[in-house]
XYZ file of C-alpha atoms in Angstrom:
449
model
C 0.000 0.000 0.000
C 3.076 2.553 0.600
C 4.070 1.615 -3.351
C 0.955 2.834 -4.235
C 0.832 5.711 -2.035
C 4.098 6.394 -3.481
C 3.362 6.773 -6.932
C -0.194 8.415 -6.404
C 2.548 11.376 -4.751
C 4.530 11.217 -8.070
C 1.433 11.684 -10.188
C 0.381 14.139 -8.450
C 3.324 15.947 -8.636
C 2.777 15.606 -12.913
C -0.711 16.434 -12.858
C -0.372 19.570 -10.478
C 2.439 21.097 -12.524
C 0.820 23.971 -14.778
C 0.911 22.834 -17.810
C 3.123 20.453 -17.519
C 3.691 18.067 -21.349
C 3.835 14.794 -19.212
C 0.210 15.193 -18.079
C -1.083 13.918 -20.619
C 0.712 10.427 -19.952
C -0.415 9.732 -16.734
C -2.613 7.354 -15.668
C -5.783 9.740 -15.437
C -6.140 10.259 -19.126
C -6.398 6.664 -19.615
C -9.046 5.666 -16.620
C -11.848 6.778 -14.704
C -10.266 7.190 -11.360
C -7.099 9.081 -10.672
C -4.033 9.612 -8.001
C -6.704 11.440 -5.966
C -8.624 8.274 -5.436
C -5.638 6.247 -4.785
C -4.274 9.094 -2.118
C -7.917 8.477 -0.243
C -8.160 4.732 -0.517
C -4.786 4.315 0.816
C -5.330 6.747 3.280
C -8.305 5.174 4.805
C -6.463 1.360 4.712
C -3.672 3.095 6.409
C -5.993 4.431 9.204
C -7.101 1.666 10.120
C -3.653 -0.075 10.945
C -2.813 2.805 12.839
C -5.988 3.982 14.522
C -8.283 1.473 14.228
C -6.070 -0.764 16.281
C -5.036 2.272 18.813
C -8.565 2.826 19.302
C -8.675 -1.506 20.121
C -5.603 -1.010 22.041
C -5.311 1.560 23.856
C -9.525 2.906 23.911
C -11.162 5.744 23.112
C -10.359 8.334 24.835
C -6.566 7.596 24.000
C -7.263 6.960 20.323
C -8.991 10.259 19.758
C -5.927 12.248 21.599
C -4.352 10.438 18.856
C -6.338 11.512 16.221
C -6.758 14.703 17.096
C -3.020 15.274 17.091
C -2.995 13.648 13.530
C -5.716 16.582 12.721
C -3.569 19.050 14.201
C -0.387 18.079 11.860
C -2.806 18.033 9.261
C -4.046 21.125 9.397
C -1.007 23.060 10.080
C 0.432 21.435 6.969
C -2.429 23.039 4.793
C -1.533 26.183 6.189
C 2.134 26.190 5.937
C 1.837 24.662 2.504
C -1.000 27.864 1.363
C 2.200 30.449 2.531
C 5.013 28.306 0.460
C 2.696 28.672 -2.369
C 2.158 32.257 -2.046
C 5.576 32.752 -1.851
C 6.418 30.748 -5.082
C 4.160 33.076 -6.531
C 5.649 36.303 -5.520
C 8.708 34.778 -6.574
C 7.583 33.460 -10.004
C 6.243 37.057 -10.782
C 9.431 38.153 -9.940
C 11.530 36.139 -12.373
C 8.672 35.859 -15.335
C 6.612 38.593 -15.021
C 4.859 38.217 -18.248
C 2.957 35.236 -16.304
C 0.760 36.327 -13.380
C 1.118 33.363 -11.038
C -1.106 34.520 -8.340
C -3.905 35.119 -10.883
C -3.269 31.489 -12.247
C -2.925 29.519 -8.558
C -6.161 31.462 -8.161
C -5.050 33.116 -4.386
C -5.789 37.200 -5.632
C -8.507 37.435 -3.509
C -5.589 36.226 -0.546
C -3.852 39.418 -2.112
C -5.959 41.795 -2.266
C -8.374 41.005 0.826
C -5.932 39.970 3.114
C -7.089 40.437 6.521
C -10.316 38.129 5.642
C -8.677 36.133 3.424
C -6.780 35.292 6.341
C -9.389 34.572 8.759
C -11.110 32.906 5.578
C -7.965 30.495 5.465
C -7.709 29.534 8.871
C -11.494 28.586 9.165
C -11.342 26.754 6.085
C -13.744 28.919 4.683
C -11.339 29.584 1.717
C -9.585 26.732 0.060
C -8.420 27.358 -3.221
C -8.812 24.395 -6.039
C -5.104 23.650 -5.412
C -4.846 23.018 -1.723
C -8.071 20.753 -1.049
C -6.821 17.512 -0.513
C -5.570 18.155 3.057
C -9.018 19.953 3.676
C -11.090 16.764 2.900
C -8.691 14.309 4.706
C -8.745 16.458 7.882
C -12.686 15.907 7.799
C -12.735 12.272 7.278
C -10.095 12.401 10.030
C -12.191 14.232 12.462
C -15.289 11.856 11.405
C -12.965 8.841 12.147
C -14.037 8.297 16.037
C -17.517 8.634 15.559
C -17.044 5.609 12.296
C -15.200 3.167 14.802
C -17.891 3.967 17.628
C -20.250 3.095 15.379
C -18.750 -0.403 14.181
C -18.469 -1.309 17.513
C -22.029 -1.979 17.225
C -22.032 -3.417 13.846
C -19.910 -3.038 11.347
C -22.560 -3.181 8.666
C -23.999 -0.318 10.374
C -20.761 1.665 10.257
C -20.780 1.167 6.332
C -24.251 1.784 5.805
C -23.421 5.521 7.190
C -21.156 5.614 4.930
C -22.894 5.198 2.373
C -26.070 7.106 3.112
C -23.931 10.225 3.790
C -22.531 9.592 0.302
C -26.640 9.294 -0.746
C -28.083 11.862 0.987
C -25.297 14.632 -0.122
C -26.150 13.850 -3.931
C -30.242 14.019 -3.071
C -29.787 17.099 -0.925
C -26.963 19.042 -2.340
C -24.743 19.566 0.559
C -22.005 21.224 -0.131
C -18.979 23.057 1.490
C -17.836 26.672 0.357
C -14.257 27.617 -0.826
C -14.968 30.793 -2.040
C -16.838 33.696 0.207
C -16.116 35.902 -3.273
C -17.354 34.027 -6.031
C -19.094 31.060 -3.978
C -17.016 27.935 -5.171
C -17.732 25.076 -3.768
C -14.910 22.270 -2.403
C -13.475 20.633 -5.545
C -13.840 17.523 -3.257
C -17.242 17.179 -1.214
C -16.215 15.552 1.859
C -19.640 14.178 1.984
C -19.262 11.700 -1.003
C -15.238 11.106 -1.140
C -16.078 10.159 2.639
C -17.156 6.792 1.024
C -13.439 6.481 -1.214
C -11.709 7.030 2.577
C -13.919 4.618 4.763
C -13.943 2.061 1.917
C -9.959 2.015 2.110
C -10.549 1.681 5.668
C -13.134 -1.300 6.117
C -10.442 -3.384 3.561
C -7.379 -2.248 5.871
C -9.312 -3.237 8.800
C -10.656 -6.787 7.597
C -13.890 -6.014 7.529
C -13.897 -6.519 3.352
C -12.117 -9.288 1.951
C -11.224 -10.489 -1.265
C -10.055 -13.694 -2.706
C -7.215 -14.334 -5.728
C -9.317 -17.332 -6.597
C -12.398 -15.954 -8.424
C -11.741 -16.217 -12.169
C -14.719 -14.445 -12.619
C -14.072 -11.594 -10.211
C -10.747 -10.678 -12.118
C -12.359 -11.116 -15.356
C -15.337 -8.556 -14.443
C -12.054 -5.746 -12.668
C -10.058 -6.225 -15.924
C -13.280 -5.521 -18.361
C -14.019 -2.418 -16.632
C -10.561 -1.124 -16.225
C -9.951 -1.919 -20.009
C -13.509 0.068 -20.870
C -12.533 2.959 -19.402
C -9.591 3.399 -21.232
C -12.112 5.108 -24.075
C -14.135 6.437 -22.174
C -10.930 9.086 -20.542
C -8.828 9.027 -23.748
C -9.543 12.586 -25.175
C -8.360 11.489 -28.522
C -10.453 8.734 -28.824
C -13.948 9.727 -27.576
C -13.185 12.985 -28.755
C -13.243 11.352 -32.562
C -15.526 8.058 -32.280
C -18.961 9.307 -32.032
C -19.641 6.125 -29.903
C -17.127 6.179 -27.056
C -18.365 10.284 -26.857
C -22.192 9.807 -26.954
C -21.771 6.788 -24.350
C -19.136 9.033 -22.178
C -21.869 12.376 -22.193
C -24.741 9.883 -20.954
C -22.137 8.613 -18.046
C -21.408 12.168 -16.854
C -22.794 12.203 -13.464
C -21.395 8.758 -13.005
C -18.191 10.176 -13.745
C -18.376 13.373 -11.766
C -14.659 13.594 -9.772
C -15.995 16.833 -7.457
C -18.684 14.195 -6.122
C -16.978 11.002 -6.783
C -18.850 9.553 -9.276
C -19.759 5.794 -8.886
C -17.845 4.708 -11.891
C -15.051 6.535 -10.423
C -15.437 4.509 -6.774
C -15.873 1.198 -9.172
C -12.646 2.232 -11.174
C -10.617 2.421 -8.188
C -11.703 -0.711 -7.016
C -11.236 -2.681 -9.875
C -8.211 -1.243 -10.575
C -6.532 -1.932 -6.482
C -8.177 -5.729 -7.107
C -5.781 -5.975 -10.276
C -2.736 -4.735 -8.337
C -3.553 -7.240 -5.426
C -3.631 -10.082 -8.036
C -0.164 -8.815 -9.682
C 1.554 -8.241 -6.318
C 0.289 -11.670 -4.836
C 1.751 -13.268 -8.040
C 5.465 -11.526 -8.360
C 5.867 -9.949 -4.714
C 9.405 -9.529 -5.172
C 9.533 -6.918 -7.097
C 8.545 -4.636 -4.367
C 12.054 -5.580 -2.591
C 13.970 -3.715 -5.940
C 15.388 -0.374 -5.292
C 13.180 2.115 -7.287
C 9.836 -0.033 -5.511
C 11.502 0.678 -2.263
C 12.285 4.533 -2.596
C 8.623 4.765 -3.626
C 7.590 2.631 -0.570
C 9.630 5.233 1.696
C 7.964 7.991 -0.027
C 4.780 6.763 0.540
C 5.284 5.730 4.412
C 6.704 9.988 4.373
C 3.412 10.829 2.277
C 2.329 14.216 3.958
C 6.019 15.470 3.894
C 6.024 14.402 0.407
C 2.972 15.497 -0.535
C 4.099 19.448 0.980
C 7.121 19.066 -1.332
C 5.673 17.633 -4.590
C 2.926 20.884 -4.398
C 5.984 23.173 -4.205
C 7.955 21.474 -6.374
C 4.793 20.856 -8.760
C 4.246 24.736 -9.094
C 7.868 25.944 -8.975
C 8.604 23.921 -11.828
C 5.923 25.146 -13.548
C 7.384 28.631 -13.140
C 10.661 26.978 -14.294
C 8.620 25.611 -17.774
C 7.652 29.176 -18.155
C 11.147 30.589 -18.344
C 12.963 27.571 -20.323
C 9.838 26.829 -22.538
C 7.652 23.713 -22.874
C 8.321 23.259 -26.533
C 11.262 21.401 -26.608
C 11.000 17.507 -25.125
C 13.912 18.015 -22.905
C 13.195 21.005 -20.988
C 9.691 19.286 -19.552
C 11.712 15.987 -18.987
C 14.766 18.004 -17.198
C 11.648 19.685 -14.764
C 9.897 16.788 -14.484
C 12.880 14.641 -13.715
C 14.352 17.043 -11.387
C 11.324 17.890 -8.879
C 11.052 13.775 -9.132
C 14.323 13.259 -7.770
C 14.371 16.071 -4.915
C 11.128 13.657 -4.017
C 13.071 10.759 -3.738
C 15.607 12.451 -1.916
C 13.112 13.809 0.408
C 11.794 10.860 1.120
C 15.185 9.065 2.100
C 16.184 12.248 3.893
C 13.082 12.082 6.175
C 13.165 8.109 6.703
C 16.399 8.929 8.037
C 15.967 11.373 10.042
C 12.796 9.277 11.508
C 15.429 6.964 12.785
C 16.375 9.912 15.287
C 20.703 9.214 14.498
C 21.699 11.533 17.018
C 20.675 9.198 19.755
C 22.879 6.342 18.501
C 26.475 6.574 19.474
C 28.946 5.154 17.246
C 29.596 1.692 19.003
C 25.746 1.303 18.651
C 26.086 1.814 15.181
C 28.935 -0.461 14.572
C 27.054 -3.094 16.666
C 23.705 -2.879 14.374
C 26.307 -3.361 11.102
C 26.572 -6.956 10.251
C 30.178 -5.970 8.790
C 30.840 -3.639 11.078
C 34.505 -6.273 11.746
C 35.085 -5.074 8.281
C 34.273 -1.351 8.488
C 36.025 -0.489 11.941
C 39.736 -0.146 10.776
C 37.880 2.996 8.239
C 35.336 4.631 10.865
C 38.239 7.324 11.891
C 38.838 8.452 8.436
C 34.940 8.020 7.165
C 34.389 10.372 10.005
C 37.024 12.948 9.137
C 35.594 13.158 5.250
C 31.561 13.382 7.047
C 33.582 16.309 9.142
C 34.819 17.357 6.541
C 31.552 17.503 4.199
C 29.379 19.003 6.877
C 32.044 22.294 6.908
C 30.732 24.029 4.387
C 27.458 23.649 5.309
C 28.596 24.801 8.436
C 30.374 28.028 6.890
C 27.194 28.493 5.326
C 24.994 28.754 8.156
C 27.460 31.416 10.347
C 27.399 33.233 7.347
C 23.833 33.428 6.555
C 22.884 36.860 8.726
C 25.733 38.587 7.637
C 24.784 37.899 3.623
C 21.508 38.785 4.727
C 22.492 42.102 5.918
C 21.958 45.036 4.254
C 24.975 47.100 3.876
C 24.510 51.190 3.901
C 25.157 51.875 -0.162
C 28.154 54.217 -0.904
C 25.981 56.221 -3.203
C 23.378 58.672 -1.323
C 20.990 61.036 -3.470
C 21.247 64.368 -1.494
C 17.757 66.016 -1.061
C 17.210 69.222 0.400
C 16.096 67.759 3.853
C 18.844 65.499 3.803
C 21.478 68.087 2.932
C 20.173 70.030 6.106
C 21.027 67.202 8.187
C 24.255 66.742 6.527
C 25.033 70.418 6.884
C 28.022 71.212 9.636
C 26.586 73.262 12.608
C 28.119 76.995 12.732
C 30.369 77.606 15.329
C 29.872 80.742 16.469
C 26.358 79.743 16.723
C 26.718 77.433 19.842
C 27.389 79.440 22.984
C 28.187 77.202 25.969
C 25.450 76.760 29.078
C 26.383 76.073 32.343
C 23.882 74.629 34.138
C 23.738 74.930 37.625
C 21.509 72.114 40.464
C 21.777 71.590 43.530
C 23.422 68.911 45.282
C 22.294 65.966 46.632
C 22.988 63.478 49.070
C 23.455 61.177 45.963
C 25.526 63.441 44.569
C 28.081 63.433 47.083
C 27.980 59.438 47.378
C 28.628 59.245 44.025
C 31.321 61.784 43.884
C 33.122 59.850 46.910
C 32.983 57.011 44.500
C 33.888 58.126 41.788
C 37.396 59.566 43.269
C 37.768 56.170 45.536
């Protein structure tokens, strides 16, 4: 499930990237469901390893402490990643400024109404079409409690809320607002992509299970994954009448804002097929390029902050190299991918907390650490050695980021007056005569002492 959560990061990453050539080659433009679907299924499946069985564990009054802490993370990541943003703007206006990036992330009204757009932001009253994601999965968070309570009951009833939330928001219209300007509404309606999250949970917690020996079962998952293939391919049902008629009479079935059932069925069919392939060849998860995606997607709200930066600040990069040649969108793309990958390494190993193990507990956890002991003195002068500049660079940072008084003033007539030397004859001296104190005379008894 972290593979998968891995590579719904990396297209992400592709698909956020403004108008990024490599969009067009990801797996949404060939299938009904997308990396937003996979994000939320794996999400849920991963909640309920980690809360389900807190809230079995440890109860749940401890669980929700638990959750709620997940919620705060959560939420302070939407906000932190809202002010990167902004500042990749400001920054991207600043190197291209024939393209308006603020106007194209959609944030002017942050801009130009500030004060309430702040208040807006922290309220989640505005969310911008960009940074939504985190919104809906701090919701289904926050609903998570009340889901387990209820399964404790019965876990059909637990699903059956579920899924007459997702019922009752498409008869009733609920919606969310984004927008107090123009009144958008949340690209994704917690109230149906609720059902994508607790699905992924009820299969991570058991409660749905599968088998790899229905013929049929895989035959049905591959149909519909193959059928959809037309159905997304703008080329194709953009030029066979059929595949377009039959894809304008599935619209609301295919609606992403309100996770359309086709969508829900994609997904499924789809993670059934990828069950089948990894319980037939598991080892190819063990390779190294499986692996760094598995890390990613164990680091996957880390990740996710840094592929939306990365996303938009090499779409600011596009805009000043071009996107007409090939390898100027592949020298982006494969960039911002491999600052991911480093990412992720950098924060699994930094989740192993390194400081805390001395260096005879490291050589102890080594299986060759016989071997490697004659060269720890000199592999630790050439890490001493690489961390220096680093170093060099960090005493060094205030005074680059001081600003020096420029050589070159423009004299104006007020500041001339300032300048001007004070006439001489002008200044008469003043003696000033008090009386003295008590204090006075300690001091002066002090002072010659």
């Amino acid at each position: 499930m972290d593979f998968f959560r891995g590579l719904a990061l990396i297209v992400i990453f592709i698909n956020h990237m403004p108008d990024n050539p490599w969009f067009w080659y990801t797996p949404s433009r060939f299938g009904l469901s997308d990396a937003a679907e996979v994000f939320v299924f794996s999400s849920g499946f991963a909640s309920a390893r980690a809360y389900g069985r807190c809230f079995e564990r440890a109860g749940l009054w401890l669980g929700l402490v638990r959750v709620l802490h997940r919620c705060v993370q959560i939420y302070s990541a939407h906000l932190a990643s809202f002010v990167l943003l902004a500042l990749v703007c400001v920054v991207g206006n600043r190197w291209v400024p024939e393209m308006d990036d603020i106007q194209r992330l959609n944030i002017a009204y942050f801009f130009d109404a500030t004060q309430q757009a702040l208040y807006d932001l922290f309220t989640l009253a505005y969310v911008p079409n960009y940074f939504d994601i985190l919104p809906l999965y701090l919701l289904v968070i926050v609903w998570l409690p009340i889901f387990w309570l209820v399964s404790r009951l019965h876990v059909g009833m637990a699903l059956a809320c579920s899924v007459t939330l997702y019922w009752a928001s498409y008869y009733y219209g609920w919606e969310l607002s984004a927008d107090p300007v123009s009144g958008r509404k949340w690209y994704f309606n917690p109230y149906n992509w609720q059902l994508m999250f607790f699905t992924g949970y009820a299969f991570g917690a058991g409660w749905a299970k599968v088998s790899v020996k229905h013929g049929w079962l895989l035959a049905v998952c591959l149909g519909l994954v193959l059928v959809s293939i037309p159905l997304e391919h703008e080329a194709t049902y953009t030029r066979i009448k059929f595949w377009g008629e039959l894809r304008a009479n599935l619209t609301p079935w295919l609606d992403k804002s309100h996770l359309g059932v086709l969508r829900w069925l994609h997904l499924l069919a789809l993670a059934y097929l990828m069950y089948r392939l990894c319980h037939w060849r598991s080892q190819w998860l063990h390779s190294p390029v499986p692996r760094a995606l598995v890390i990613m997607g164990q680091q996957s709200l880390p990740i996710y902050l840094c592929s939306m930066v990365l996303s938009y600040a090499g779409g600011i990069w596009l805009d000043h190299l071009g996107r007409d040649e090939w390898s100027a969108a592949a020298l982006v793309n494969l960039s911002g991918l491999g600052l991911m990958l480093l990412a992720g390494q950098i924060m699994s190993w930094l989740d192993t907390k390194p400081w805390k193990i001395s260096q005879p507990e490291r050589l102890a956890q080594s299986d060759n650490s016989f071997y490697f002991e004659p060269f720890m003195p000199r592999y630790r002068r050439v890490n001493q050695a690489l961390a220096l500049p680093c170093l060099i660079g960090l005493a060094a940072l205030p005074a680059m980021l001081t600003q020096s008084q420029p050589s070159g003033i423009v004299a104006t007539p007020d500041l001339a007056m300032q300048l001007r030397e004070p006439d001489k004859e002008a200044l008469q001296p003043v003696e000033t005569l008090s009386p003295e104190t008590e204090a006075d005379k300690v001091i002066d008894s002090r002072q010659q002492l």
